[in-house]
Amino acid sequence: MTLWDELIKMRDEQRADLKGARALVRYDDLPWETNPQGKMRWYMHPAIKDTAHRELLCYVQDIPPGSRSGKLLHQGGATFYVWKGKGYSIINDVRYDWEEEDVILLPISVDWDKGVTYQHFNGDKDNNVLLIYSRPNAYHALGVDLGIGMEQMEDCPEYSAS
């Protein structure tokens, strides 16, 4: 089999996958997971193969009252929509206060060897924060490190490694 044949085989497999792909992903159908970044429901992820396209990463993150997300270092270029709640984010050591319907923009690092460090904090002692995350899915093209590296700097308080 030639490499051209492999490419045609890959095309045919992708077409077959798309025939049964979901055009609607329902919030209530998504399982919650607690990972080092926090509690999340993934709408789109490179490992989710049955959606109509895979060009984005998208999840909702739930931060309990008075808690925080994990602290992460990566290339940046992501967006968080504040669906519910109020709080603040520390992005590269600068505090940004936000509330419902605001958008948090992580800049793309211009210093290729430094990246962007960020962490979100729920500023409300009584109500959860819900953030919706979105970014282009460049993991297959550039790798998960996206040319800079992705490092978990600190886990959220609710996570416990099993």
N, CA and C of each residue as an Amber inpcrd file, in Angstrom:
protein
   486
   0.8540000  -1.1830000   0.0000000   0.0000000   0.0000000   0.0000000
   0.8930000   1.2380000   0.0000000   0.5520000   2.2080000  -0.8330000
   1.3260000   3.4450000  -0.9200000   0.8360000   4.4580000   0.1170000
   1.6280000   5.4900000   0.3260000   1.1900000   6.5550000   1.2300000
  -0.0350000   7.2670000   0.6770000  -0.1420000   7.3590000  -0.6530000
  -1.3500000   7.9250000  -1.2600000  -2.5600000   7.0760000  -0.8920000
  -2.4030000   5.7700000  -0.9640000  -3.4920000   4.8670000  -0.5840000
  -3.8780000   5.0710000   0.8810000  -2.8940000   5.2760000   1.7390000
  -3.1660000   5.5360000   3.1630000  -3.9750000   6.8140000   3.3400000
  -3.6430000   7.8360000   2.5520000  -4.3770000   9.0940000   2.6240000
  -5.8330000   8.9040000   2.2070000  -6.0690000   8.1600000   1.1460000
  -7.4340000   7.8950000   0.6810000  -8.1830000   7.0580000   1.7160000
  -7.5070000   6.1000000   2.3240000  -8.1240000   5.2880000   3.3840000
  -8.5280000   6.1760000   4.5710000  -7.6410000   7.1130000   4.9540000
  -7.9460000   8.0380000   6.0430000  -9.1500000   8.9040000   5.6880000
  -9.2020000   9.3820000   4.4500000 -10.3440000  10.1920000   3.9950000
 -11.6340000   9.4030000   4.1350000 -11.6170000   8.1590000   3.6890000
 -12.8200000   7.3290000   3.7440000 -13.2530000   7.0580000   5.1880000
 -12.2800000   6.8540000   6.0790000 -12.5970000   6.6510000   7.4930000
 -13.2070000   7.9140000   8.1000000 -12.6630000   9.0820000   7.7520000
 -13.2090000  10.3430000   8.2550000 -14.6280000  10.5630000   7.7510000
 -14.8700000  10.2530000   6.4840000 -16.2230000  10.3940000   5.9390000
 -17.2020000   9.4660000   6.6470000 -16.7820000   8.2430000   6.9220000
 -17.6480000   7.2890000   7.6250000 -17.9620000   7.7830000   9.0380000
 -16.9510000   8.3380000   9.7220000 -17.1670000   8.8800000  11.0700000
 -18.1860000  10.0160000  11.0570000 -18.1280000  10.8650000  10.0440000
 -19.0130000  12.0290000   9.9840000 -20.4600000  11.6680000   9.6720000
 -20.6930000  10.5160000   9.0710000 -22.0720000  10.1220000   8.7350000
 -22.9530000  10.0210000   9.9740000 -22.4240000   9.5500000  11.0660000
 -23.2190000   9.4070000  12.2800000 -22.9030000  10.4520000  13.3310000
 -22.2150000  11.5270000  12.9470000 -21.7520000  12.5210000  13.9130000
 -22.9070000  13.3400000  14.4850000 -22.7290000  13.7490000  15.7420000
 -23.7290000  14.5780000  16.4210000 -23.6030000  16.0310000  15.9960000
 -24.7250000  16.6360000  15.6480000 -24.7710000  18.0620000  15.3510000
 -25.2350000  18.8440000  16.5860000 -25.6930000  18.1360000  17.6030000
 -26.1520000  18.7560000  18.8500000 -25.5540000  17.9880000  20.0180000
 -24.9190000  18.7130000  20.9200000 -24.3790000  18.1270000  22.1360000
 -25.1560000  18.7470000  23.2950000 -25.8880000  17.9400000  24.0200000
 -26.7360000  18.4250000  25.1160000 -25.9760000  18.4630000  26.4400000
 -26.0880000  19.5850000  27.1100000 -25.4250000  19.7910000  28.4070000
 -25.7330000  18.6600000  29.3740000 -27.0070000  18.3010000  29.5080000
 -27.4120000  17.2940000  30.4850000 -26.9300000  15.8900000  30.1350000
 -26.4850000  15.6680000  28.9050000 -25.9800000  14.3510000  28.5030000
 -24.4870000  14.1910000  28.7910000 -23.8250000  15.2540000  29.1880000
 -22.3830000  15.2170000  29.3940000 -22.0420000  14.8310000  30.8290000
 -21.0910000  13.9230000  31.0050000 -20.6810000  13.5810000  32.3680000
 -19.7480000  14.6480000  32.9410000 -19.8240000  14.8350000  34.2410000
 -18.8750000  15.7030000  34.9250000 -17.6120000  14.9000000  35.1940000
 -16.4590000  15.5570000  35.1040000 -15.2130000  14.9480000  35.5600000
 -14.5020000  15.9650000  36.4330000 -13.8070000  15.4730000  37.4340000
 -12.9610000  16.3370000  38.2510000 -11.5230000  15.9490000  37.9580000
 -10.7740000  16.9030000  37.4460000  -9.3790000  16.6860000  37.0650000
  -8.5340000  17.7620000  37.7500000  -7.2280000  17.8150000  37.5380000
  -6.4140000  18.8130000  38.2410000  -6.8290000  20.2660000  37.9930000
  -7.5280000  20.5480000  36.8890000  -7.9880000  21.9070000  36.6140000
  -9.3190000  22.2060000  37.2990000 -10.0890000  21.1770000  37.6310000
 -11.3680000  21.3970000  38.2870000 -12.4510000  20.4770000  37.7590000
 -13.6910000  20.8660000  38.0200000 -14.8630000  20.0990000  37.6020000
 -15.3000000  20.5950000  36.2280000 -15.3690000  19.6570000  35.2470000
 -15.6370000  20.0450000  33.8610000 -16.6160000  19.1010000  33.1810000
 -17.3400000  19.6540000  32.2220000 -18.1430000  18.8980000  31.2570000
 -17.6180000  19.2520000  29.8760000 -17.1310000  18.2710000  29.1460000
 -16.5300000  18.5050000  27.8350000 -17.5680000  18.3910000  26.7270000
 -17.7310000  19.4480000  25.9530000 -18.5550000  19.4110000  24.7390000
 -17.7360000  18.8930000  23.5670000 -16.5180000  19.4130000  23.4410000
 -15.6440000  19.0500000  22.3230000 -14.2330000  18.8420000  22.8680000
 -13.6090000  17.7530000  22.4350000 -12.2830000  17.3570000  22.9100000
 -11.6770000  16.4520000  21.8420000 -10.3570000  16.4420000  21.6690000
  -9.7690000  15.5780000  20.6430000 -10.1390000  14.1000000  20.7800000
 -10.4440000  13.6470000  21.9970000 -10.8100000  12.2410000  22.2000000
 -12.2980000  11.9740000  21.9520000 -13.1040000  13.0230000  21.8150000
 -14.5220000  12.8440000  21.4960000 -14.6310000  12.8240000  19.9760000
 -14.9600000  11.6600000  19.4350000 -14.8740000  11.4550000  17.9850000
 -16.2180000  11.5220000  17.2610000 -17.3220000  11.6820000  17.9940000
 -18.6330000  11.5780000  17.3350000 -19.3450000  12.9190000  17.1550000
 -18.5870000  14.0320000  17.1720000 -19.2000000  15.3400000  16.9230000
 -19.0130000  15.7370000  15.4570000 -19.8630000  16.6310000  14.9810000
 -19.8880000  17.0020000  13.5630000 -18.5760000  17.6320000  13.0970000
 -17.8360000  18.2500000  14.0060000 -16.4730000  18.6750000  13.6930000
 -15.6580000  18.6730000  14.9750000 -14.3600000  18.7210000  14.8250000
 -13.4410000  18.6340000  15.9690000 -12.4270000  19.7720000  15.9730000
 -12.8010000  20.9030000  15.4140000 -11.8570000  22.0010000  15.2760000
 -11.7400000  22.8780000  16.5160000 -12.5620000  22.6220000  17.5340000
 -12.5070000  23.3980000  18.7720000 -12.3720000  22.4750000  19.9720000
 -11.8670000  23.0270000  21.0510000 -12.0010000  22.4180000  22.3680000
 -13.0270000  23.2610000  23.0820000 -13.9490000  22.6240000  23.7830000
 -14.9970000  23.3780000  24.4650000 -15.4580000  22.6020000  25.6860000
 -15.4810000  23.2730000  26.8330000 -16.0020000  22.6640000  28.0510000
 -16.6300000  23.7380000  28.9200000 -17.4350000  23.2850000  29.8810000
 -17.9300000  24.1780000  30.9250000 -17.2190000  23.7610000  32.2110000
 -16.7700000  24.7430000  32.9620000 -16.0700000  24.4940000  34.2190000
 -16.8900000  25.0630000  35.3610000 -17.0550000  24.2720000  36.4010000
 -17.8240000  24.6340000  37.5860000 -16.8520000  24.8240000  38.7440000
 -16.7760000  26.0490000  39.2590000 -15.8990000  26.3350000  40.3920000
 -16.7770000  26.5840000  41.6150000 -16.6440000  25.7520000  42.6550000
 -17.4820000  25.8920000  43.8510000 -17.2560000  27.2280000  44.5670000
 -18.2110000  27.6110000  45.4210000 -18.0920000  28.8610000  46.1720000
 -16.7600000  28.9490000  46.9170000 -16.0770000  30.0760000  46.7460000
 -14.8300000  30.3260000  47.4480000 -13.6410000  29.5070000  46.9700000
 -13.7890000  28.7170000  45.9200000 -12.7080000  27.8440000  45.4660000
 -11.9890000  28.4480000  44.2580000 -11.1920000  27.6510000  43.5930000
 -10.3950000  28.1060000  42.4630000 -10.1420000  26.9500000  41.5130000
  -9.7630000  27.2980000  40.3030000  -9.3400000  26.2870000  39.3430000
  -7.9090000  25.8760000  39.6620000  -7.4200000  24.9000000  38.9230000
  -5.9970000  24.6220000  38.9620000  -5.2580000  25.7730000  38.2970000
  -3.9550000  25.7880000  38.4330000  -3.1220000  26.8130000  37.7940000
  -2.4010000  26.1490000  36.6360000  -2.4880000  26.7680000  35.4560000
  -1.9750000  26.1490000  34.2450000  -1.0640000  27.0970000  33.4850000
  -0.0650000  26.5270000  32.8580000   0.8260000  27.2590000  31.9480000
   0.6460000  26.6560000  30.5660000   0.3010000  27.4720000  29.5900000
   0.2870000  27.0320000  28.1930000   0.4150000  28.2260000  27.2700000
   0.2570000  28.0250000  25.9740000   0.5150000  29.0400000  24.9640000
  -0.4710000  30.2040000  24.9980000  -1.6640000  30.0060000  25.5280000
  -2.6800000  31.0570000  25.5080000  -3.5860000  30.8910000  24.2960000
  -4.2600000  31.9670000  23.9200000  -5.1460000  31.9140000  22.7670000
  -6.4680000  31.2310000  23.0540000  -6.9270000  31.2920000  24.2950000
  -8.1930000  30.6700000  24.6820000  -9.1580000  31.7320000  25.2040000
 -10.4370000  31.3720000  25.2370000 -11.4900000  32.2780000  25.6760000
 -12.3320000  31.5940000  26.7430000 -12.6700000  32.3210000  27.7940000
 -13.6130000  31.8640000  28.8190000 -14.7830000  32.8400000  28.8460000
 -15.9850000  32.3350000  28.6670000 -17.2030000  33.1260000  28.8240000
 -17.7190000  32.8690000  30.2270000 -17.9940000  33.9330000  30.9860000
 -18.5120000  33.7930000  32.3420000 -20.0190000  33.6140000  32.2420000
 -20.4690000  32.3760000  32.3270000 -21.8720000  32.0180000  32.1990000
 -22.6220000  32.4090000  33.4710000 -22.0460000  32.0500000  34.6280000
 -22.6790000  32.3750000  35.9140000 -21.6040000  32.7170000  36.9280000
 -21.9280000  33.6560000  37.8020000 -21.0610000  33.9630000  38.9250000
 -20.1720000  35.1730000  38.7320000 -19.2880000  35.3490000  39.7130000
 -18.3340000  36.4540000  39.6900000 -17.0670000  35.9940000  40.3920000
 -15.9770000  36.6110000  40.0040000 -14.6910000  36.2460000  40.5920000
 -13.5730000  36.9960000  39.9160000 -12.4420000  36.3530000  39.8440000
 -11.2920000  36.9810000  39.2030000 -10.3460000  35.9100000  38.6800000
  -9.4950000  36.3280000  37.7680000  -8.4550000  35.4570000  37.2190000
  -7.1170000  36.1450000  37.4140000  -6.1070000  35.3410000  37.6720000
  -4.7300000  35.8190000  37.6850000  -4.1030000  35.3160000  36.3950000
  -3.7500000  36.2430000  35.5050000  -3.1430000  35.9120000  34.2140000
  -1.7680000  36.5670000  34.1840000  -0.7420000  35.7470000  34.1380000
   0.6420000  36.2560000  34.1630000   0.8450000  37.2640000  35.2940000
   0.3820000  36.8740000  36.4810000   0.5660000  37.6560000  37.7150000
  -0.2430000  38.9500000  37.7790000  -1.2110000  39.1400000  36.8710000
  -2.0810000  40.3240000  36.9100000  -3.5020000  39.8480000  37.2210000
  -4.1670000  40.5400000  38.1360000  -5.5350000  40.1850000  38.5260000
  -6.5450000  40.8790000  37.6150000  -7.5380000  40.0920000  37.1610000
  -8.6370000  40.6130000  36.3390000  -9.9520000  40.1830000  36.9960000
 -10.7420000  41.1520000  37.4780000 -12.0510000  40.8580000  38.0750000
 -13.0850000  40.7200000  36.9740000 -14.0300000  39.7720000  37.1330000
 -15.0640000  39.5310000  36.1300000 -16.3730000  39.1440000  36.8010000
 -17.4430000  39.2160000  36.0020000 -18.7820000  38.8210000  36.4620000
 -19.5390000  38.2290000  35.2780000 -20.7670000  37.7860000  35.5510000
 -21.6000000  37.1490000  34.5160000 -21.5880000  37.9330000  33.2120000
 -21.5090000  37.1920000  32.1320000 -21.5460000  37.6730000  30.7510000
 -20.2690000  38.3750000  30.3000000 -19.2240000  38.3860000  31.1440000
 -17.9230000  38.8850000  30.7090000 -17.1940000  37.7830000  29.9490000
 -16.1680000  38.1680000  29.2220000 -15.3180000  37.2260000  28.4990000
 -13.8770000  37.4360000  28.9570000 -13.2330000  36.3490000  29.3240000
 -11.8300000  36.3630000  29.7360000 -11.0180000  35.8680000  28.5340000
 -10.0850000  36.6830000  28.0990000  -9.2650000  36.3250000  26.9380000
  -7.8370000  36.0460000  27.3880000  -7.3670000  34.8360000  27.1340000
  -5.9700000  34.5210000  27.4200000  -5.1470000  34.9130000  26.2030000
  -4.2010000  35.8090000  26.3720000  -3.4100000  36.2390000  25.2200000
  -2.5450000  35.0950000  24.6950000  -2.1600000  35.1780000  23.4360000
  -1.1820000  34.2450000  22.8960000   0.1830000  34.7770000  23.2870000
   0.9910000  33.9310000  23.8740000   2.2970000  34.3670000  24.3580000
   3.1820000  34.8110000  23.2020000   3.7610000  35.9880000  23.3410000
   4.7200000  36.4600000  22.3440000   6.1340000  36.0000000  22.7020000
   6.3180000  35.5760000  23.9280000   7.5990000  35.0030000  24.3630000
   7.4680000  33.4890000  24.2980000   7.9470000  32.9040000  23.2200000
   7.7210000  31.4830000  22.9520000   8.1860000  30.5820000  24.0830000
   9.1220000  31.0380000  24.8840000   9.6390000  30.1780000  25.9470000
   8.9730000  30.4330000  27.2990000   8.0100000  31.3610000  27.3610000
   7.3850000  31.6870000  28.6500000   5.9390000  31.2300000  28.7600000
   5.1460000  31.3590000  27.7190000   3.7500000  30.9620000  27.7740000
   2.9000000  31.9000000  28.6050000   1.6980000  31.4450000  28.9290000
   0.7310000  32.1990000  29.7170000   0.3470000  31.3380000  30.9210000
   0.4580000  31.9030000  32.1060000   0.0450000  31.2150000  33.3300000
  -1.2640000  31.8380000  33.7940000  -2.2330000  30.9760000  34.1450000
  -3.5110000  31.5240000  34.5990000  -4.1810000  30.6130000  35.6140000
  -5.0710000  31.2330000  36.3960000  -5.8770000  30.5360000  37.3890000
  -7.1160000  31.3780000  37.6590000  -8.2700000  30.7080000  37.8320000
  -9.5340000  31.4030000  38.0810000  -9.9720000  31.1850000  39.5300000
 -10.5690000  32.2170000  40.1070000 -11.0160000  32.1720000  41.5040000
 -12.4880000  32.5790000  41.5750000 -13.2720000  31.7950000  42.3050000
 -14.6700000  32.1390000  42.5560000 -14.6760000  33.1270000  43.7150000
 -15.1340000  34.3410000  43.4610000 -15.1580000  35.3770000  44.4800000
 -16.4190000  35.3880000  45.3210000 -17.3250000  34.4320000  45.0720000
 -18.6040000  34.3800000  45.7770000 -18.5710000  33.2180000  46.7620000
 -18.8760000  33.4790000  48.0040000 -18.8580000  32.4380000  49.0480000
 -20.1250000  31.5890000  49.0530000 -21.1520000  31.9700000  48.2350000
 -22.4310000  31.2570000  48.2630000 -22.8090000  30.5700000  46.9540000
 -22.2680000  31.0230000  45.8200000 -22.7190000  30.5170000  44.5180000
 -21.5600000  30.0020000  43.6730000 -21.8620000  29.0030000  42.8700000
 -20.8730000  28.4560000  41.9520000 -20.6260000  29.4110000  40.7920000
 -19.4450000  29.3010000  40.2050000 -19.0950000  29.9830000  38.9660000
 -19.1450000  28.9470000  37.8560000 -19.7100000  29.3140000  36.7140000
 -19.6600000  28.4730000  35.5160000 -18.9550000  29.2560000  34.4170000
 -17.8640000  28.6900000  33.9220000 -17.0940000  29.2830000  32.8310000
 -17.1750000  28.3690000  31.6220000 -17.3470000  28.9360000  30.4510000
 -17.3350000  28.1590000  29.2040000 -16.0270000  28.4640000  28.4860000
 -15.2670000  27.4190000  28.2330000 -13.9400000  27.5230000  27.6070000
 -14.0240000  27.1550000  26.1420000 -13.2920000  27.8890000  25.3170000
 -13.2100000  27.5650000  23.8940000 -11.8560000  27.9900000  23.3560000
 -11.3090000  27.1540000  22.4980000 -10.0610000  27.4600000  21.8050000
  -9.9670000  26.5910000  20.5770000  -9.2140000  27.0040000  19.5850000
  -9.0150000  26.1310000  18.4280000  -8.3150000  24.8390000  18.8380000
  -8.7190000  23.7500000  18.2520000  -8.0820000  22.4650000  18.5070000
  -6.9170000  22.3060000  17.5370000  -5.7500000  22.7430000  17.9680000
  -4.5460000  22.6250000  17.1420000  -3.6620000  21.4860000  17.6220000
  -4.1850000  20.6470000  18.5190000  -3.3630000  19.6020000  19.1220000
  -2.8350000  18.5900000  18.1180000  -3.6480000  18.2450000  17.1150000
  -3.1720000  17.2760000  16.1330000  -2.1160000  17.8870000  15.2180000
  -2.2290000  19.1740000  14.9490000  -1.2760000  19.8270000  14.0530000
   0.0140000  20.2310000  14.7740000  -0.1100000  20.7420000  16.0100000
   1.0460000  21.2960000  16.7070000   1.4820000  20.5070000  17.9280000
   0.6890000  19.5070000  18.3280000   0.9720000  18.7830000  19.5560000
   0.3310000  19.4860000  20.7380000   0.1550000  18.7690000  21.8250000
  -0.5090000  19.3160000  23.0070000   0.2920000  20.4920000  23.5860000
   1.6080000  20.4810000  23.4420000   2.4220000  21.5900000  23.9430000
   2.2600000  22.8730000  23.1310000   1.7110000  22.7900000  21.9320000
   1.4870000  23.9590000  21.0630000   2.7410000  24.8240000  20.9170000
   3.8860000  24.1780000  20.9210000   5.1320000  24.8940000  20.6950000
   5.7370000  25.5450000  21.9220000   5.0360000  25.5630000  23.0500000
   5.5430000  26.2470000  24.2410000   5.5960000  25.3000000  25.4400000
   4.6890000  24.3840000  25.5080000   4.5890000  23.4870000  26.6530000
   3.2880000  23.7220000  27.3880000   2.7650000  22.6830000  27.9900000
   1.5850000  22.8070000  28.8370000   1.9180000  22.0980000  30.1390000
   1.8700000  22.8200000  31.2300000   2.2490000  22.2740000  32.5260000
   1.1950000  22.6090000  33.5660000   0.7820000  21.6000000  34.3290000
  -0.1060000  21.8130000  35.4700000   0.7540000  22.3590000  36.5910000
   0.5600000  23.6130000  36.9590000   1.3790000  24.2750000  37.9710000
   0.8430000  24.0360000  39.3890000  -0.4870000  23.8590000  39.4780000
  -1.1280000  23.6660000  40.7780000  -2.4910000  23.0570000  40.5130000
  -2.8880000  22.0690000  41.3310000  -4.2050000  21.4410000  41.1840000
  -5.2770000  22.2590000  41.8940000  -6.5240000  22.1100000  41.4360000
  -7.6400000  22.7150000  42.1630000  -7.8350000  21.9480000  43.4700000
  -8.4520000  22.5560000  44.4900000  -8.6120000  21.8960000  45.7890000
  -9.4840000  20.6440000  45.7560000 -10.4460000  20.5760000  44.8110000
 -11.3910000  19.4590000  44.7810000 -10.8050000  18.1890000  44.1670000
  -9.6390000  18.2900000  43.5200000  -9.0580000  17.1380000  42.8200000
  -8.2400000  16.2860000  43.7600000  -8.4200000  14.9670000  43.6430000
  -7.5310000  14.0610000  44.3550000  -7.1680000  12.9440000  43.4040000
  -5.8900000  12.7750000  43.1740000  -5.4020000  11.7330000  42.2650000
  -5.7210000  10.3750000  42.8630000  -6.2670000   9.5080000  42.0420000
  -6.6190000   8.1660000  42.5390000  -5.4980000   7.2030000  42.2880000
